[in-house]
Amino acid sequence: MSKFTLTELQKCTQGNIIQDVFDEFTDISTDTRTIREGMVFLALHGENFDGHNFLMQAAAAGAKCVIVDEKFPLRQDYAISVLQVKDTLQAYIDIAAYWRKKFSMPVIAVTGSNGKTTTKDLTAAILSSRYRVLKTEKNYNSEIGLARTLLQMSANQDMTVVEIGMRGLGQIERLAKAALPEVGIVLNVGTVHMELLGSRENIAKAKAELVEALPISGTAIINIDDEYVAKMAKMTPAQNIITFSLKKEANIRAISWEIREETYTDFICEIFGERAHFSLPLLGKHNLYDALAAIATAYKYGLSIEEMQRGLKTFQPPKERFERKVVGNYRLVDDAYNASPASVEAALQNFMLLKARKKIFVFGDMKELGKEEIEAHQLVGKLAVKYHVDILITLGDLAAYAVIAANEIGLEQTYACSSHQEIANLLKKLAAKEDIILLKGSHSMSMPKIMDLLVV
């Protein structure tokens, strides 16, 4: 539970105290539904909401202070403290940064185009075999998510693992300044956010902001199988660098692996020359990179191999990450948390490992790919054939290019659809109990809606 005085909030945000009614507060919330007596309500702007419209509700729920921006026309009937700031989102980050500095515990930060959430959860699971660990909830890796996590830091924890996302140049630098990570993990540089940054070189530059923000005493953990990430070893002031790889000589590397029971990826890991067996409750070679990064972090903090193995057994795979489900009469794999060309290929590689009479791939548009978006969706059509999909069904104008590409190289059963309902109706005709359906698409495509429609 974070605690602040009005003076502290004013100093760390450089805001103006408009109304001084209460002076001490516990916790900060941006959602009136979570307000409790004595809290601060910070009003954020979003695409479809404005927290400034809910100040009276916050006060009625027990808030003793509201933080508003300079554009908000103040009323005089709030019987609570009011702090006015230039930008409420920046104020939220500044308050979180102020709170983070109260603790000497290490912060481990994870970034990359793919695998951030899984790596964060794996790292927290392994470290928890010895330490008390706070971690980012779900995939809350934006400014709001990071601030929320940092404000949960307390004396009851030994370390914090955060996931840091990126929408453009400067964002990771901004968040790293608040989190002050001791360890920075960079997984990969893909084509997600190409629309915003224009090239993989610019995406790499943005991801490198994490290792550039590390202190000299810090540790950079980098995937040397990714050429863009490998270069970051020379871009960090951190004196300690731990490399991981599936293909090259590295400090931490997987030297062999195999799939077991369609559920586990068993692998032999070499950790600074010492070999050990690990069992990862996730399918696929691509997930090994996430596990290696987590093992590298555990090594940094002195865990034994036995502790690493024990911690890995406690790992719970995130929702919508190749999550197998039975919905009515249908077997599905829900991998619809998001999509990029790399994550689609990884999902199809895993899909190929599952036993079924027919494999049906339901694919929705991938977003933020910029000028490469058509080519990227055509590639997915080719991958569907490469990984032996029997039926391809798409949702969205861009995903329809996958159908065209798959048709051209011989996949006969393809369907380009325009709605979730159309896909559900089609699946009811095409899919049997012995078949399996993979759902994959960008988050905004709401692919899980199809599961609900299958049982209507």
Coordinates of C-alpha atoms in Angstrom, one line a residue:
M1 CA 0.0 0.0 0.0
S2 CA 1.5 3.3 -1.1
K3 CA 1.1 6.4 1.1
F4 CA 1.5 10.0 0.2
T5 CA 1.0 13.5 1.6
L6 CA -0.4 16.3 -0.5
T7 CA 3.0 18.0 -0.3
E8 CA 4.8 14.9 -1.6
L9 CA 2.4 14.6 -4.5
Q10 CA 2.8 18.3 -5.4
K11 CA 6.6 18.1 -5.3
C12 CA 7.0 15.0 -7.4
T13 CA 4.5 16.1 -10.1
Q14 CA 5.4 19.9 -10.0
G15 CA 1.7 20.5 -9.8
N16 CA -0.4 23.2 -8.1
I17 CA -2.5 22.6 -5.0
I18 CA -5.8 24.1 -5.9
Q19 CA -7.7 22.9 -2.8
D20 CA -6.1 21.7 0.5
V21 CA -8.7 19.7 2.5
F22 CA -7.0 16.4 3.3
D23 CA -3.2 15.9 3.5
E24 CA -2.6 12.1 3.8
F25 CA -3.7 9.5 1.3
T26 CA -3.3 5.7 0.8
D27 CA -2.9 4.4 -2.8
I28 CA -3.7 6.0 -6.1
S29 CA -6.3 4.7 -8.6
T30 CA -7.3 5.7 -12.1
D31 CA -10.5 3.8 -11.9
T32 CA -13.4 4.9 -9.7
R33 CA -14.5 1.2 -9.4
T34 CA -11.5 0.5 -7.3
I35 CA -11.6 3.6 -5.1
R36 CA -11.6 3.0 -1.3
E37 CA -11.7 5.4 1.6
G38 CA -8.7 7.7 1.7
M39 CA -7.4 7.1 -1.8
V40 CA -6.3 9.5 -4.6
F41 CA -8.2 9.5 -7.9
L42 CA -6.0 10.4 -10.8
A43 CA -8.1 11.4 -13.9
L44 CA -6.6 10.1 -17.1
H45 CA -7.7 10.7 -20.7
G46 CA -8.3 7.8 -23.1
E47 CA -9.6 7.3 -26.6
N48 CA -13.1 6.5 -25.4
F49 CA -13.1 8.0 -21.9
D50 CA -12.1 10.9 -19.7
G51 CA -11.6 10.4 -16.0
H52 CA -12.4 14.0 -15.4
N53 CA -16.0 13.1 -15.9
F54 CA -16.0 10.9 -12.8
L55 CA -14.6 13.1 -10.1
M56 CA -17.9 13.2 -8.2
Q57 CA -18.1 9.4 -8.3
A58 CA -14.6 9.2 -7.0
A59 CA -15.3 11.5 -4.1
A60 CA -18.5 9.6 -3.3
A61 CA -16.5 6.4 -3.2
G62 CA -14.1 7.8 -0.6
A63 CA -11.4 9.6 -2.5
K64 CA -9.8 12.3 -0.5
C65 CA -7.8 13.9 -3.4
V66 CA -8.2 14.2 -7.1
I67 CA -5.4 14.9 -9.6
V68 CA -6.6 16.8 -12.7
D69 CA -5.0 18.4 -15.7
E70 CA -4.7 22.1 -16.5
K71 CA -7.3 22.0 -19.2
F72 CA -10.0 20.9 -16.7
P73 CA -12.4 23.7 -15.7
L74 CA -12.4 23.4 -11.9
R75 CA -15.6 23.6 -9.9
Q76 CA -15.7 24.7 -6.3
D77 CA -17.9 22.0 -4.9
Y78 CA -15.3 19.2 -4.4
A79 CA -14.9 18.8 -0.6
I80 CA -11.6 17.1 -1.2
S81 CA -8.0 18.1 -2.0
V82 CA -7.4 19.0 -5.7
L83 CA -4.0 18.9 -7.3
Q84 CA -3.7 20.3 -10.8
V85 CA -0.9 19.1 -13.2
K86 CA 0.1 19.7 -16.7
D87 CA -0.3 16.1 -17.8
T88 CA -2.0 13.5 -15.6
L89 CA -0.4 10.5 -17.4
Q90 CA 3.1 12.0 -16.8
A91 CA 2.1 12.8 -13.2
Y92 CA 1.1 9.1 -12.7
I93 CA 4.6 8.1 -13.9
D94 CA 6.3 10.7 -11.8
I95 CA 4.4 9.6 -8.7
A96 CA 5.3 6.0 -9.4
A97 CA 9.0 6.9 -9.9
Y98 CA 9.0 8.8 -6.6
W99 CA 7.5 5.7 -4.8
R100 CA 9.9 3.3 -6.5
K101 CA 12.9 5.3 -5.2
K102 CA 11.8 4.5 -1.6
F103 CA 12.9 0.9 -2.1
S104 CA 16.4 -0.5 -2.7
M105 CA 15.0 -3.8 -4.2
P106 CA 16.2 -4.6 -7.7
V107 CA 13.8 -4.2 -10.7
I108 CA 14.1 -6.6 -13.6
A109 CA 12.7 -5.1 -16.9
V110 CA 11.8 -7.2 -20.0
T111 CA 11.2 -5.9 -23.5
G112 CA 11.1 -7.3 -27.0
S113 CA 8.7 -7.6 -30.0
N114 CA 7.4 -11.0 -28.9
G115 CA 7.5 -13.0 -25.7
K116 CA 7.5 -10.2 -23.1
T117 CA 4.7 -11.5 -21.0
T118 CA 5.8 -15.1 -21.0
T119 CA 9.3 -14.1 -20.1
K120 CA 8.2 -11.9 -17.3
D121 CA 6.0 -14.6 -15.9
L122 CA 8.7 -17.3 -16.2
T123 CA 11.3 -15.0 -14.6
A124 CA 9.0 -14.3 -11.7
A125 CA 8.1 -18.0 -11.3
I126 CA 11.7 -19.1 -11.1
L127 CA 12.9 -16.2 -8.8
S128 CA 9.9 -17.0 -6.5
S129 CA 11.6 -20.2 -5.5
R130 CA 13.8 -18.1 -3.3
Y131 CA 12.6 -14.5 -3.3
R132 CA 9.3 -12.6 -2.7
V133 CA 8.5 -11.3 -6.2
L134 CA 6.2 -8.5 -7.4
K135 CA 5.4 -8.7 -11.2
T136 CA 3.5 -6.8 -13.8
E137 CA -0.1 -8.0 -13.9
K138 CA -1.2 -9.7 -17.2
N139 CA 0.5 -7.8 -20.1
Y140 CA 0.1 -4.3 -18.6
N141 CA 3.3 -2.9 -20.1
S142 CA 2.3 0.7 -21.0
E143 CA 2.9 3.8 -18.9
I144 CA -0.3 3.1 -16.9
G145 CA 0.6 -0.5 -16.4
L146 CA 4.2 0.2 -15.3
A147 CA 3.1 3.0 -12.9
R148 CA 0.5 0.7 -11.4
T149 CA 3.1 -2.0 -10.8
L150 CA 5.6 0.3 -9.2
L151 CA 3.0 1.7 -6.9
Q152 CA 2.5 -1.8 -5.5
M153 CA 6.1 -2.1 -4.3
S154 CA 6.4 -2.6 -0.6
A155 CA 8.7 -3.9 2.1
N156 CA 7.0 -7.3 1.7
Q157 CA 8.9 -7.9 -1.6
D158 CA 12.5 -8.6 -2.4
M159 CA 12.4 -7.8 -6.2
T160 CA 10.1 -6.6 -9.0
V161 CA 9.8 -7.9 -12.5
V162 CA 8.2 -5.5 -15.0
E163 CA 7.3 -5.8 -18.7
I164 CA 7.9 -2.7 -20.8
G165 CA 6.2 -2.2 -24.1
M166 CA 6.9 0.3 -26.8
R167 CA 4.9 2.4 -29.2
G168 CA 7.6 4.7 -30.4
L169 CA 11.1 6.2 -29.8
G170 CA 11.6 7.5 -26.3
Q171 CA 8.9 5.5 -24.6
I172 CA 11.1 2.8 -23.1
E173 CA 13.6 5.4 -22.0
R174 CA 10.8 7.3 -20.3
L175 CA 9.6 4.2 -18.5
A176 CA 13.1 3.0 -17.6
K177 CA 13.7 6.3 -15.9
A178 CA 10.8 5.6 -13.6
A179 CA 11.5 1.9 -13.0
L180 CA 15.3 2.2 -12.6
P181 CA 16.0 -1.4 -13.6
E182 CA 19.1 -3.2 -12.4
V183 CA 18.6 -5.9 -15.1
G184 CA 17.4 -5.4 -18.6
I185 CA 16.3 -8.3 -20.8
V186 CA 15.9 -7.8 -24.5
L187 CA 14.3 -10.8 -26.4
N188 CA 14.0 -9.8 -30.0
V189 CA 13.3 -7.1 -32.6
G190 CA 10.4 -7.9 -34.9
T191 CA 8.2 -6.0 -37.3
V192 CA 5.5 -5.1 -34.8
H193 CA 5.2 -1.3 -34.7
M194 CA 6.6 -1.0 -38.2
E195 CA 3.7 1.4 -38.9
L196 CA 4.9 3.7 -36.2
L197 CA 8.7 3.4 -36.6
G198 CA 9.2 2.6 -40.3
S199 CA 12.0 0.1 -40.1
R200 CA 13.5 -2.7 -37.9
E201 CA 16.5 -0.5 -37.4
N202 CA 14.3 2.1 -35.7
I203 CA 12.5 -0.6 -33.7
A204 CA 15.9 -1.9 -32.5
K205 CA 16.9 1.7 -31.6
A206 CA 13.7 1.9 -29.4
K207 CA 14.3 -1.4 -27.8
A208 CA 17.9 -0.6 -27.0
E209 CA 16.7 2.3 -24.8
L210 CA 16.3 -0.3 -22.1
V211 CA 19.9 -1.5 -22.0
E212 CA 21.1 2.1 -22.5
A213 CA 19.2 3.0 -19.3
L214 CA 21.0 0.5 -17.1
P215 CA 23.5 1.6 -14.5
I216 CA 27.2 0.6 -14.8
S217 CA 26.5 -1.9 -12.0
G218 CA 23.6 -3.4 -13.9
T219 CA 23.2 -6.5 -16.0
A220 CA 22.0 -6.7 -19.7
I221 CA 20.6 -10.1 -20.7
I222 CA 20.5 -10.3 -24.5
N223 CA 19.5 -12.8 -27.1
I224 CA 22.5 -13.1 -29.5
D225 CA 20.5 -15.2 -32.0
D226 CA 18.8 -11.9 -33.0
E227 CA 21.3 -9.8 -34.9
Y228 CA 19.7 -6.5 -33.8
V229 CA 19.7 -7.5 -30.1
A230 CA 23.2 -8.9 -30.3
K231 CA 24.5 -5.4 -31.2
M232 CA 23.1 -4.0 -28.0
A233 CA 25.9 -5.5 -26.0
K234 CA 28.0 -2.6 -27.1
M235 CA 25.3 0.0 -26.4
T236 CA 24.9 -0.5 -22.7
P237 CA 26.9 1.1 -19.9
A238 CA 26.2 -2.1 -17.8
Q239 CA 29.4 -3.9 -17.1
N240 CA 27.8 -7.3 -16.7
I241 CA 26.3 -8.9 -19.9
I242 CA 24.8 -12.3 -20.0
T243 CA 24.1 -13.8 -23.4
F244 CA 21.6 -16.6 -24.3
S245 CA 21.1 -18.6 -27.5
L246 CA 19.7 -21.7 -29.1
K247 CA 22.2 -21.5 -32.0
K248 CA 25.5 -20.1 -30.8
E249 CA 28.0 -20.3 -28.0
A250 CA 26.6 -18.3 -25.2
N251 CA 26.6 -18.0 -21.4
I252 CA 23.1 -19.6 -21.3
R253 CA 22.1 -21.9 -24.1
A254 CA 19.8 -24.8 -24.9
I255 CA 21.7 -27.6 -26.5
S256 CA 18.9 -30.0 -27.2
W257 CA 15.1 -30.1 -26.7
E258 CA 12.1 -32.3 -27.4
I259 CA 8.3 -32.1 -27.1
R260 CA 6.6 -34.3 -24.5
E261 CA 2.9 -35.2 -24.3
E262 CA 2.0 -32.3 -26.6
T263 CA 2.3 -30.1 -23.5
Y264 CA 6.0 -29.8 -22.4
T265 CA 9.2 -28.8 -24.0
D266 CA 12.0 -30.6 -22.3
F267 CA 15.5 -29.2 -22.8
I268 CA 19.1 -29.5 -21.7
C269 CA 20.4 -26.1 -20.7
E270 CA 24.1 -25.2 -20.4
I271 CA 24.5 -22.5 -17.7
F272 CA 28.1 -21.1 -17.8
G273 CA 29.3 -24.6 -18.6
E274 CA 27.1 -26.6 -16.2
R275 CA 24.4 -28.7 -17.8
A276 CA 20.9 -29.4 -16.4
H277 CA 17.6 -30.7 -17.5
F278 CA 14.5 -28.5 -17.5
S279 CA 10.9 -29.1 -18.3
L280 CA 9.0 -26.1 -19.7
P281 CA 5.1 -26.4 -19.5
L282 CA 4.9 -24.7 -22.9
L283 CA 5.1 -26.0 -26.4
G284 CA 7.7 -24.9 -28.9
K285 CA 11.2 -23.8 -29.7
H286 CA 10.4 -20.1 -29.6
N287 CA 9.4 -20.4 -25.9
L288 CA 12.8 -21.7 -25.1
Y289 CA 14.2 -18.1 -25.6
D290 CA 11.9 -16.9 -22.9
A291 CA 12.9 -19.7 -20.5
L292 CA 16.6 -19.0 -21.2
A293 CA 16.2 -15.3 -20.4
A294 CA 14.5 -16.3 -17.1
I295 CA 17.2 -18.8 -16.2
A296 CA 19.9 -16.1 -17.0
T297 CA 18.1 -13.8 -14.5
A298 CA 18.0 -16.5 -11.9
Y299 CA 21.7 -17.2 -12.3
K300 CA 22.4 -13.5 -11.9
Y301 CA 20.6 -13.6 -8.5
G302 CA 22.4 -16.7 -7.3
L303 CA 19.7 -19.4 -7.6
S304 CA 20.9 -23.0 -7.7
I305 CA 19.8 -25.3 -10.6
E306 CA 17.5 -27.1 -8.2
E307 CA 15.8 -23.8 -7.3
M308 CA 15.5 -22.9 -11.0
Q309 CA 13.9 -26.3 -11.7
R310 CA 11.5 -26.0 -8.8
G311 CA 10.5 -22.5 -9.8
L312 CA 9.8 -23.4 -13.4
K313 CA 7.4 -26.1 -12.2
T314 CA 5.2 -23.4 -10.6
F315 CA 4.8 -21.5 -13.9
Q316 CA 1.3 -21.0 -15.1
P317 CA 1.0 -20.2 -18.8
P318 CA -0.7 -16.9 -19.5
K319 CA -4.2 -16.8 -20.8
E320 CA -4.7 -16.7 -24.6
R321 CA -1.1 -18.0 -25.2
F322 CA -1.6 -21.2 -27.1
E323 CA -4.3 -22.1 -24.5
R324 CA -6.1 -25.3 -25.3
K325 CA -9.9 -25.3 -24.7
V326 CA -13.0 -27.4 -25.3
V327 CA -16.0 -25.2 -26.3
G328 CA -19.1 -27.3 -26.8
N329 CA -18.2 -29.9 -29.4
Y330 CA -15.1 -28.1 -30.6
R331 CA -11.4 -28.4 -29.7
L332 CA -9.7 -25.0 -29.9
V333 CA -6.3 -23.4 -29.3
D334 CA -6.7 -19.8 -28.2
D335 CA -3.6 -17.9 -29.1
A336 CA -5.5 -14.6 -29.8
Y337 CA -3.8 -12.3 -27.3
N338 CA -2.1 -10.6 -30.3
A339 CA -0.4 -11.3 -33.6
S340 CA 2.7 -10.5 -35.5
P341 CA 4.4 -12.5 -38.4
A342 CA 6.8 -14.1 -35.9
S343 CA 4.2 -15.0 -33.4
V344 CA 1.9 -16.5 -36.1
E345 CA 4.7 -18.7 -37.4
A346 CA 5.5 -19.8 -33.8
A347 CA 1.8 -20.7 -33.2
L348 CA 1.7 -22.6 -36.5
Q349 CA 4.8 -24.5 -35.6
N350 CA 3.2 -25.6 -32.3
F351 CA -0.1 -26.3 -34.1
M352 CA 1.6 -28.8 -36.3
L353 CA 2.7 -30.8 -33.3
L354 CA -0.9 -31.5 -32.2
K355 CA -2.8 -34.6 -33.3
A356 CA -6.1 -34.1 -35.1
R357 CA -8.1 -35.3 -38.1
K358 CA -8.1 -31.8 -39.6
K359 CA -6.4 -28.6 -38.5
I360 CA -8.3 -25.4 -39.0
F361 CA -6.6 -22.0 -38.8
V362 CA -8.8 -19.0 -38.1
F363 CA -6.6 -15.9 -38.7
G364 CA -7.5 -12.2 -38.2
D365 CA -5.8 -9.1 -39.3
M366 CA -2.3 -8.2 -37.9
K367 CA -2.0 -4.5 -37.0
E368 CA 0.8 -1.9 -36.9
L369 CA 2.8 -3.4 -39.7
G370 CA 3.0 -0.3 -41.9
K371 CA 4.0 -0.5 -45.5
E372 CA 4.8 -4.3 -45.1
E373 CA 1.2 -5.2 -44.0
I374 CA 0.1 -6.8 -47.3
E375 CA 3.3 -8.8 -47.7
A376 CA 3.2 -9.9 -44.1
H377 CA -0.4 -11.2 -44.5
Q378 CA 0.6 -13.0 -47.8
L379 CA 3.4 -14.6 -45.8
V380 CA 0.9 -16.0 -43.3
G381 CA -1.0 -17.7 -46.2
K382 CA 2.3 -19.4 -47.3
L383 CA 3.0 -20.4 -43.7
A384 CA -0.4 -22.0 -43.4
V385 CA 0.6 -24.3 -46.3
K386 CA 4.1 -24.9 -45.0
Y387 CA 2.8 -26.0 -41.7
H388 CA 0.1 -28.3 -43.1
V389 CA -3.1 -26.4 -42.2
D390 CA -6.1 -28.2 -43.8
I391 CA -8.5 -25.3 -43.7
L392 CA -7.7 -21.5 -43.6
I393 CA -10.4 -19.1 -42.5
T394 CA -9.7 -15.3 -42.3
L395 CA -11.3 -12.3 -40.7
G396 CA -10.6 -8.8 -42.1
D397 CA -9.5 -7.1 -45.3
L398 CA -5.8 -7.7 -44.6
A399 CA -6.1 -11.3 -43.6
A400 CA -7.9 -12.0 -46.9
Y401 CA -4.5 -11.6 -48.6
A402 CA -3.4 -14.8 -46.7
V403 CA -6.3 -16.7 -48.5
I404 CA -5.1 -15.4 -51.9
A405 CA -1.5 -16.5 -51.2
A406 CA -2.5 -19.9 -49.8
N407 CA -4.7 -20.6 -52.9
E408 CA -1.9 -19.8 -55.2
I409 CA 0.3 -22.5 -53.7
G410 CA -2.3 -25.2 -53.5
L411 CA -4.5 -24.9 -50.4
E412 CA -8.0 -25.5 -51.6
Q413 CA -10.2 -25.0 -48.5
T414 CA -9.9 -21.3 -47.8
Y415 CA -12.6 -18.8 -46.7
A416 CA -12.3 -15.0 -46.4
C417 CA -15.0 -13.8 -43.9
S418 CA -16.1 -10.4 -42.8
S419 CA -17.6 -11.1 -39.4
H420 CA -17.2 -13.3 -36.3
Q421 CA -20.7 -14.7 -36.8
E422 CA -19.9 -15.8 -40.4
I423 CA -16.8 -17.7 -39.1
A424 CA -18.8 -19.3 -36.3
N425 CA -21.5 -20.5 -38.8
L426 CA -18.8 -21.8 -41.1
L427 CA -17.0 -23.7 -38.3
K428 CA -20.3 -25.3 -37.3
K429 CA -20.5 -26.8 -40.8
L430 CA -16.8 -27.7 -41.2
A431 CA -15.4 -28.7 -37.8
A432 CA -15.9 -32.0 -36.0
K433 CA -14.9 -33.3 -32.6
E434 CA -11.8 -34.9 -34.1
D435 CA -10.6 -31.6 -35.6
I436 CA -8.7 -28.7 -33.9
I437 CA -9.1 -25.0 -34.4
L438 CA -6.4 -22.4 -33.9
L439 CA -7.5 -18.8 -33.3
K440 CA -4.9 -16.1 -34.0
G441 CA -5.1 -12.3 -34.7
S442 CA -4.3 -8.9 -33.3
H443 CA -6.1 -8.1 -30.0
S444 CA -8.3 -5.5 -31.7
M445 CA -9.8 -8.3 -33.9
S446 CA -11.5 -9.9 -30.8
M447 CA -11.0 -13.4 -32.1
P448 CA -12.2 -15.1 -28.8
K449 CA -15.7 -13.8 -29.7
I450 CA -15.9 -16.7 -32.1
M451 CA -15.7 -19.2 -29.3
D452 CA -18.8 -17.6 -27.7
L453 CA -20.7 -17.8 -30.9
L454 CA -19.9 -21.5 -31.4
V455 CA -22.1 -22.4 -28.5
V456 CA -25.1 -20.2 -29.3

